[in-house]
Coordinates of C-alpha atoms and ligand atoms in Angstrom, one line a residue:
M1 CA 179.9 119.2 90.7
D2 CA 179.5 115.8 91.4
K3 CA 182.7 114.8 90.8
Q4 CA 183.6 117.4 93.5
F5 CA 180.9 115.8 96.1
V6 CA 182.3 112.2 95.6
S7 CA 186.0 113.3 95.6
Q8 CA 185.2 114.4 99.3
I9 CA 185.6 110.9 100.2
A10 CA 188.9 109.4 100.4
D11 CA 189.6 106.4 97.7
I12 CA 188.3 103.0 99.6
E13 CA 190.8 100.9 97.8
T14 CA 193.9 102.8 98.5
D15 CA 193.4 104.6 101.8
F16 CA 191.0 102.4 104.1
P17 CA 191.7 103.9 107.0
Q18 CA 191.0 107.2 105.4
W19 CA 187.9 106.6 103.6
Y20 CA 186.2 104.9 107.0
T21 CA 186.5 108.5 109.1
D22 CA 185.7 110.5 106.0
V23 CA 182.5 108.4 105.7
V24 CA 181.6 108.2 109.0
L25 CA 182.1 112.2 109.4
K26 CA 180.5 113.5 106.6
T27 CA 177.4 111.1 106.6
K28 CA 176.9 112.3 110.0
L29 CA 176.9 109.2 111.8
V30 CA 178.9 110.4 114.4
D31 CA 181.4 113.5 115.6
Y32 CA 184.2 113.7 117.9
G33 CA 183.5 114.3 121.5
P34 CA 185.5 117.0 123.7
V35 CA 187.0 114.4 125.7
K36 CA 189.6 112.6 123.6
G37 CA 188.3 109.0 122.9
T38 CA 184.8 109.8 123.5
M39 CA 182.4 110.0 120.1
V40 CA 179.1 111.5 119.7
I41 CA 176.5 109.3 118.1
R42 CA 174.5 111.8 115.9
P43 CA 171.0 111.3 115.0
Y44 CA 171.5 109.4 111.5
G45 CA 173.7 106.9 113.4
Y46 CA 171.7 107.1 116.7
A47 CA 168.6 105.9 114.3
V48 CA 170.9 102.8 113.1
W49 CA 171.5 101.8 116.6
E50 CA 167.9 101.9 117.5
N51 CA 167.3 99.6 114.7
I52 CA 169.7 97.6 115.7
Q53 CA 168.4 97.5 119.6
R54 CA 164.9 97.2 118.2
E55 CA 165.5 94.2 116.6
L56 CA 167.9 92.2 119.0
D57 CA 165.9 93.3 121.7
A58 CA 163.1 91.4 120.3
R59 CA 164.6 88.3 120.1
F60 CA 166.0 88.4 123.6
K61 CA 162.5 88.9 124.5
A62 CA 161.4 86.0 122.2
A63 CA 164.0 84.0 124.2
G64 CA 162.6 84.8 127.8
V65 CA 165.1 86.9 128.8
E66 CA 164.2 90.1 130.5
N67 CA 165.6 93.9 130.7
A68 CA 166.8 95.6 134.0
Y69 CA 168.9 98.4 134.6
F70 CA 171.9 98.1 137.2
P71 CA 173.8 101.3 138.4
L72 CA 177.1 102.9 136.4
L73 CA 179.3 103.2 139.7
I74 CA 180.4 100.3 141.0
P75 CA 182.4 99.6 144.4
M76 CA 186.0 99.1 143.8
S77 CA 186.0 96.2 146.3
F78 CA 184.0 94.3 143.6
M79 CA 186.3 94.7 140.7
T80 CA 189.0 93.1 142.8
K81 CA 186.9 90.1 144.0
E82 CA 187.8 88.1 140.9
A83 CA 191.3 87.9 140.3
E84 CA 191.4 87.4 136.8
H85 CA 188.8 90.0 135.9
V86 CA 190.5 92.6 137.9
E87 CA 193.9 91.8 136.2
G88 CA 192.3 92.3 132.8
F89 CA 190.2 95.1 133.3
A90 CA 192.7 97.2 135.7
P91 CA 194.1 99.1 132.9
E92 CA 191.3 100.2 131.3
V93 CA 189.1 101.5 134.4
A94 CA 188.2 104.6 135.1
V95 CA 187.8 105.6 138.8
V96 CA 185.7 108.3 140.5
T97 CA 187.8 109.3 144.0
H98 CA 185.9 112.5 144.4
A99 CA 182.3 113.6 144.6
G100 CA 180.3 116.1 146.5
G101 CA 183.4 118.4 147.0
A102 CA 185.2 115.4 149.0
K103 CA 187.0 112.4 148.7
L104 CA 185.0 109.4 148.4
E105 CA 185.8 106.6 151.2
E106 CA 185.7 104.0 148.8
P107 CA 186.7 104.8 145.2
L108 CA 184.0 103.6 142.7
A109 CA 184.9 102.1 139.3
V110 CA 182.6 103.5 136.3
R111 CA 181.4 100.2 135.2
P112 CA 183.6 98.5 132.0
T113 CA 181.1 95.8 132.4
S114 CA 178.6 94.8 135.3
E115 CA 179.3 90.9 136.1
T116 CA 180.8 92.1 139.6
I117 CA 177.9 94.5 140.6
I118 CA 175.1 91.9 138.8
G119 CA 176.9 88.8 140.0
H120 CA 176.5 91.1 143.7
M121 CA 173.0 91.4 143.0
F122 CA 171.9 88.0 141.9
G123 CA 173.8 86.7 144.9
K124 CA 171.1 88.7 147.1
W125 CA 168.3 87.7 145.0
I126 CA 168.7 83.6 144.4
E127 CA 167.6 81.5 147.2
S128 CA 166.5 78.4 146.0
W129 CA 166.8 76.2 143.2
R130 CA 163.3 77.7 142.1
D131 CA 164.9 81.2 141.4
L132 CA 166.7 79.3 138.6
P133 CA 167.3 79.9 135.9
L134 CA 167.7 84.4 136.3
R135 CA 168.5 85.5 132.9
Q136 CA 168.7 89.5 132.6
N137 CA 170.1 91.7 130.2
Q138 CA 170.9 95.9 130.1
W139 CA 170.9 98.2 127.2
C140 CA 173.6 100.9 128.8
N141 CA 176.9 102.8 128.3
V142 CA 180.4 101.3 129.2
M143 CA 184.0 102.8 129.6
R144 CA 186.8 101.6 128.7
W145 CA 189.9 104.0 128.8
E146 CA 191.3 103.6 125.5
K147 CA 195.1 104.9 124.2
T148 CA 194.0 104.7 120.5
T149 CA 190.5 105.2 119.3
R150 CA 188.1 105.7 116.1
P151 CA 184.7 106.2 116.0
F152 CA 182.3 103.2 116.8
L153 CA 185.3 100.6 116.6
R154 CA 187.2 101.8 119.6
T155 CA 186.1 104.4 121.6
S156 CA 186.6 105.2 125.5
E157 CA 182.9 105.3 126.2
F158 CA 180.4 102.9 124.1
L159 CA 176.7 102.1 124.0
W160 CA 175.8 97.9 124.8
Q161 CA 173.9 95.0 126.0
E162 CA 175.2 92.7 128.2
G163 CA 173.2 89.7 129.1
H164 CA 173.6 87.8 132.4
S165 CA 172.7 84.5 133.2
V166 CA 172.7 82.1 136.4
Y167 CA 171.7 78.1 135.9
A168 CA 172.2 75.5 138.6
T169 CA 174.1 73.3 136.1
G170 CA 176.8 73.8 134.3
E171 CA 175.6 72.3 131.4
E172 CA 172.9 74.6 131.5
A173 CA 175.0 77.7 131.3
E174 CA 177.4 76.4 128.5
A175 CA 174.3 75.7 126.4
E176 CA 173.1 79.2 126.9
T177 CA 176.4 80.7 126.2
L178 CA 175.8 78.8 122.8
R179 CA 172.2 79.6 122.1
M180 CA 173.6 83.3 122.4
L181 CA 176.2 83.1 120.2
A182 CA 173.5 81.2 117.2
L183 CA 170.9 84.3 118.2
Y184 CA 173.7 86.8 117.5
R185 CA 174.7 84.9 114.2
E186 CA 171.3 85.0 113.0
F187 CA 170.8 88.5 113.8
A188 CA 174.2 89.1 112.2
E189 CA 173.2 87.4 108.6
N190 CA 169.7 88.1 108.5
V191 CA 169.8 91.9 109.8
L192 CA 173.0 93.2 109.3
C193 CA 173.1 90.9 106.0
M194 CA 176.8 90.1 107.0
P195 CA 178.6 86.6 107.1
V196 CA 180.2 85.8 110.5
L197 CA 182.9 83.0 111.6
T198 CA 181.7 81.9 115.1
G199 CA 183.9 79.7 117.6
R200 CA 185.9 79.7 121.0
K201 CA 188.2 81.6 121.2
T202 CA 191.9 80.3 122.6
E203 CA 192.7 81.2 126.1
K204 CA 194.6 84.0 125.5
E205 CA 191.8 85.8 123.2
K206 CA 189.4 84.7 126.2
F207 CA 187.2 87.3 128.5
A208 CA 188.9 88.1 131.7
G209 CA 187.6 85.7 134.6
A210 CA 185.8 83.6 131.9
V211 CA 186.0 79.7 131.8
A212 CA 185.5 79.7 127.9
T213 CA 184.7 83.2 125.3
Y214 CA 183.1 82.4 122.1
G215 CA 183.4 84.9 119.2
M216 CA 181.7 86.4 116.2
E217 CA 184.3 87.5 113.7
A218 CA 183.4 89.4 110.3
M219 CA 186.0 90.1 107.4
M220 CA 185.9 93.7 106.6
H221 CA 186.5 95.2 103.6
D222 CA 190.3 95.2 103.8
G223 CA 190.4 91.6 104.7
K224 CA 190.6 92.5 108.4
S225 CA 188.7 91.1 111.3
L226 CA 186.5 92.9 113.7
Q227 CA 185.2 90.9 116.9
S228 CA 181.5 92.0 116.6
G229 CA 179.8 89.7 119.5
T230 CA 180.7 87.5 122.2
T231 CA 179.3 85.1 125.0
H232 CA 181.0 84.2 127.9
Y233 CA 181.1 80.6 130.2
M234 CA 182.0 81.5 133.5
G235 CA 181.9 78.2 135.6
Q236 CA 181.7 78.7 139.1
N237 CA 184.4 81.6 138.8
F238 CA 181.6 84.5 139.6
A239 CA 179.0 82.7 141.8
K240 CA 182.4 81.9 144.0
A241 CA 183.2 85.4 144.4
F242 CA 179.8 86.8 144.9
N243 CA 178.2 84.2 147.0
I244 CA 175.7 83.5 143.9
Q245 CA 174.0 80.2 146.1
Y246 CA 170.9 78.3 145.7
T247 CA 169.4 75.6 147.8
G248 CA 169.4 73.0 145.8
K249 CA 166.0 70.1 145.9
D250 CA 168.0 67.9 148.3
G251 CA 168.1 70.6 150.7
A252 CA 172.1 71.4 150.1
L253 CA 173.6 74.7 149.7
E254 CA 175.0 75.0 145.5
Y255 CA 176.9 77.8 143.6
G256 CA 175.1 78.6 140.5
Y257 CA 176.7 78.6 137.1
T258 CA 176.8 81.9 135.4
M259 CA 177.4 83.2 131.6
S260 CA 177.2 86.9 129.6
Y261 CA 176.9 88.2 126.4
G262 CA 177.8 91.5 124.7
V263 CA 177.5 93.5 121.2
S264 CA 178.0 97.3 120.9
T265 CA 177.7 100.3 119.0
R266 CA 180.9 98.3 117.4
L267 CA 178.2 96.5 114.7
I268 CA 177.6 99.8 113.4
G269 CA 181.7 100.2 112.1
A270 CA 180.9 96.5 111.4
L271 CA 178.3 97.4 108.9
I272 CA 179.9 100.2 107.6
M273 CA 183.3 98.3 106.9
T274 CA 181.4 95.2 105.3
H275 CA 178.9 96.8 102.9
G276 CA 180.8 100.3 102.3
D277 CA 182.1 101.2 98.7
S278 CA 183.8 104.2 96.7
R279 CA 180.7 106.3 97.0
G280 CA 180.2 106.1 100.8
L281 CA 177.9 104.1 103.1
V282 CA 175.8 101.2 101.7
L283 CA 173.5 100.3 104.7
P284 CA 171.1 97.0 104.9
P285 CA 167.7 97.8 104.6
P286 CA 166.9 96.2 107.8
V287 CA 168.8 98.9 109.9
A288 CA 168.6 101.8 107.3
P289 CA 167.0 104.9 109.1
V290 CA 165.8 105.8 105.4
Q291 CA 165.1 102.6 103.2
V292 CA 163.5 104.3 100.4
V293 CA 164.3 108.3 99.7
I294 CA 161.9 109.7 96.8
V295 CA 163.8 112.7 94.8
P296 CA 161.1 115.0 92.9
I297 CA 162.1 116.1 89.8
A298 CA 161.2 118.9 88.4
Q299 CA 159.4 119.7 91.5
K300 CA 157.7 122.8 91.4
K301 CA 156.0 121.1 88.1
A302 CA 152.0 120.8 88.9
G303 CA 151.4 117.2 90.7
V304 CA 154.9 116.4 91.2
A305 CA 155.1 117.3 95.2
E306 CA 151.5 115.6 95.7
A307 CA 152.7 112.4 93.9
C308 CA 155.9 112.0 95.7
A309 CA 153.9 112.5 99.0
A310 CA 151.5 110.1 98.1
L311 CA 154.3 107.8 97.1
S312 CA 155.8 108.4 100.6
E313 CA 152.1 108.2 102.4
E314 CA 151.6 104.5 101.0
L315 CA 154.9 103.0 101.6
K316 CA 155.1 104.2 105.3
A317 CA 151.8 102.5 105.5
C318 CA 153.4 99.2 104.3
G319 CA 155.7 100.0 106.8
V320 CA 158.6 101.1 104.9
R321 CA 161.0 104.1 105.8
A322 CA 160.5 106.4 103.5
K323 CA 161.1 110.3 102.8
V324 CA 160.9 112.4 100.6
D325 CA 163.5 115.0 99.7
D326 CA 161.8 118.1 98.7
S327 CA 164.9 120.5 99.5
D328 CA 166.0 123.4 97.6
N329 CA 169.3 121.0 96.1
S330 CA 169.3 120.4 92.6
P331 CA 168.4 116.3 91.8
G332 CA 172.0 115.2 91.2
W333 CA 173.1 116.9 94.7
K334 CA 170.2 115.1 96.4
F335 CA 171.4 111.7 94.5
N336 CA 174.9 112.0 95.6
E337 CA 174.1 112.8 99.1
W338 CA 172.0 110.1 99.4
E339 CA 174.1 107.8 97.9
M340 CA 177.0 108.7 100.4
K341 CA 174.6 108.1 103.1
G342 CA 173.9 104.4 102.2
V343 CA 170.2 105.0 101.3
P344 CA 169.0 101.0 100.1
L345 CA 166.6 102.7 97.3
R346 CA 165.9 105.7 95.4
V347 CA 163.1 106.8 93.5
E348 CA 163.2 109.5 91.2
L349 CA 159.5 110.7 90.3
G350 CA 159.0 113.5 87.7
P351 CA 156.1 114.7 85.5
R352 CA 156.8 112.2 83.0
D353 CA 156.9 109.2 85.1
I354 CA 153.7 110.5 86.5
E355 CA 152.2 110.5 83.0
N356 CA 153.7 107.1 81.8
G357 CA 152.5 105.4 85.5
K358 CA 156.1 104.6 86.1
L359 CA 158.8 104.9 88.7
T360 CA 162.6 105.2 88.2
V361 CA 164.6 103.2 90.8
F362 CA 168.3 103.5 91.6
R363 CA 169.2 100.3 93.8
R364 CA 172.5 101.6 95.9
D365 CA 173.9 98.1 96.2
T366 CA 174.4 97.7 92.4
C367 CA 173.8 101.2 91.6
E368 CA 171.6 100.3 88.7
K369 CA 168.7 102.3 87.7
G370 CA 165.2 100.6 86.6
E371 CA 161.3 101.1 86.3
I372 CA 158.8 99.5 88.3
C373 CA 154.9 100.3 87.8
R374 CA 153.5 103.1 89.9
E375 CA 150.6 100.9 90.3
N376 CA 152.1 98.3 92.6
A377 CA 154.7 100.1 93.6
A378 CA 154.7 99.4 97.3
A379 CA 154.7 95.5 97.3
R380 CA 157.5 95.6 94.5
I381 CA 159.7 97.9 96.9
K382 CA 159.4 95.6 99.6
E383 CA 160.3 93.0 97.5
L384 CA 163.5 95.1 96.2
L385 CA 164.3 95.7 99.7
A386 CA 164.6 92.1 100.3
E387 CA 166.4 91.4 97.3
I388 CA 169.1 94.2 98.1
G389 CA 169.3 92.9 101.7
A390 CA 169.9 89.0 100.2
A391 CA 172.5 90.4 97.6
L392 CA 174.6 92.2 100.2
Y393 CA 174.8 89.0 102.5
R394 CA 175.9 87.2 99.2
K395 CA 178.5 89.4 98.0
A396 CA 179.9 89.4 101.6
E397 CA 179.9 86.1 102.0
T398 CA 181.4 85.7 98.3
R399 CA 184.4 87.7 99.6
M400 CA 185.1 86.2 103.1
K401 CA 184.7 82.7 101.1
E402 CA 187.9 84.0 98.7
R403 CA 189.3 85.2 101.3
I404 CA 189.9 82.4 103.4
V405 CA 193.3 80.7 102.9
Q406 CA 195.3 77.9 104.5
A407 CA 198.9 78.2 105.3
G408 CA 201.5 75.4 106.5
S409 CA 204.2 77.8 107.8
L410 CA 204.6 80.9 109.0
E411 CA 206.0 82.5 105.9
E412 CA 202.7 81.3 104.4
L413 CA 200.6 82.7 107.0
L414 CA 202.2 86.1 107.2
A415 CA 201.9 86.0 102.8
G416 CA 197.9 85.4 103.9
V417 CA 197.1 88.1 106.2
D418 CA 199.6 90.6 104.4
G419 CA 197.3 89.7 101.3
G420 CA 194.1 90.8 103.0
N421 CA 192.8 86.9 104.2
F422 CA 191.8 85.1 107.1
V423 CA 194.4 82.4 107.5
R424 CA 193.3 78.7 108.6
A425 CA 195.8 76.8 109.9
G426 CA 196.7 74.0 112.5
W427 CA 198.0 74.7 116.1
C428 CA 199.3 72.8 118.9
G429 CA 197.7 74.9 121.5
E430 CA 200.5 76.3 123.5
R431 CA 200.6 79.9 124.4
A432 CA 204.3 80.4 122.5
C433 CA 203.1 79.6 119.2
E434 CA 200.2 82.1 119.5
D435 CA 202.6 84.4 120.6
R436 CA 205.1 83.6 118.0
V437 CA 202.1 84.3 115.1
K438 CA 201.6 87.8 116.3
E439 CA 205.5 88.3 116.7
F440 CA 205.8 87.5 112.9
A441 CA 202.7 88.3 111.3
Q442 CA 201.0 90.7 113.3
A443 CA 197.9 88.2 113.4
T444 CA 195.7 86.9 116.3
A445 CA 193.7 83.9 116.6
R446 CA 190.2 84.9 115.9
V447 CA 188.1 81.6 116.9
L448 CA 188.9 78.0 116.7
D449 CA 187.3 76.4 113.8
E450 CA 185.1 73.4 115.4
N451 CA 186.0 71.4 111.6
H452 CA 189.5 70.8 113.0
T453 CA 191.3 69.0 110.1
G454 CA 195.1 70.6 110.9
K455 CA 197.2 67.9 110.7
T456 CA 200.2 70.5 112.3
C457 CA 201.1 73.4 114.0
V458 CA 201.9 76.3 111.9
C459 CA 204.3 77.6 114.0
C460 CA 206.3 74.8 115.5
G461 CA 205.2 71.8 113.6
R462 CA 204.1 69.5 116.3
P463 CA 200.7 68.1 115.9
A464 CA 197.8 70.5 115.6
K465 CA 195.3 69.9 118.4
H466 CA 193.3 72.6 117.4
T467 CA 192.2 74.5 113.7
V468 CA 192.3 78.0 114.2
Y469 CA 191.6 81.3 111.8
F470 CA 194.6 84.1 112.2
A471 CA 193.8 87.4 110.8
R472 CA 194.4 91.0 111.7
A473 CA 191.8 92.4 113.7
Y474 CA 190.7 95.9 114.3
Ligands
LIG501 ZN1 203.1 74.8 118.1

């Protein structure tokens, strides 16, 4: 029974793509929608998203950002106002041409991102320097038509947050771009227990319409990179396209400087592929929908159900997300089910435990069993959850550090990414060399390392202007 259950998931080491598909479907995080490229986020997956949302939203609010909501539909004329922006997004935009049984006078874009409509509204609201900075965020869905899709990683519709700010000066807007990158990094490390590389993107990889894009990249189980969040400094590109102007202290009319930042349901894919193992999901305690599952042993015996319920209530009162699995399945079946679903801690509670005043605990991250005293169980379980989070981070950090290699030539770079590594290498700054790396090794420049030590370009051998992390990416 046990073996059969585990064998439902493909082997993580030999068939990682199938492992991912099996895990997301069988743990009921997600299902495919009827329209190709769409996903249904099921309650277990949505609960993870709600925890991500709650943690991030609190951080935005603490930073002084306000939430708002802007419309899904954007006049097509807005999309074309910023030349690079329209060029970058045109292939992915879904357009509404008919509504109410008639052809529309102007086609409407289903938002792929909201710089244009928010720029339009900000232009209307901002009058003087007193209105700045203006900093708003929205939690919403966006649509980008994709040819090849995978749940959470790439779907035509996904959920995200997009923050947009206007400042009087470029320095302030750039500083906010870096501040939000740091906020994402702190969130990734402490809430997702996921180490990341952060840094500036190359011109080729930047957001359409931005002056500079910064990214947060995480290393997945197979050594590929997943872009997990981006922040963009727009300079005055969008301010000029949407007339975001203010009257300065000296009475002169000036254009503002804008920036934006976003993370999406992709983060759920990042979590799965960072922490998962051969048994399935391993969820970090801060975002796990169920942090502690209590499995009754010999649950029909007198006192067992009551003892489980009492422990669950005690944990909930301490802010722990606990659940008793009192279904009719066997304990062994329940163990497998909750292990596959990645619950950080399992408590087994039967007549013998009650008699001894002990609880049997199982840590999902190490798959080790231990014993704790019933007396101060809630406090000890909270400690264990914190230990699990820290251990998950350390494990992922060790893997990332071990798998960053240096390369001095294209051959070395290829060998590096073939071996499932991130490759750190010098780069002259020329687009032609970046394109050649892509062609030769199917690897892209993920972020620039601000600690620039590269001597020569990995491709052409000329002096290096930057040091780049190259990787294959999702
Ligand atoms: Zn070069």
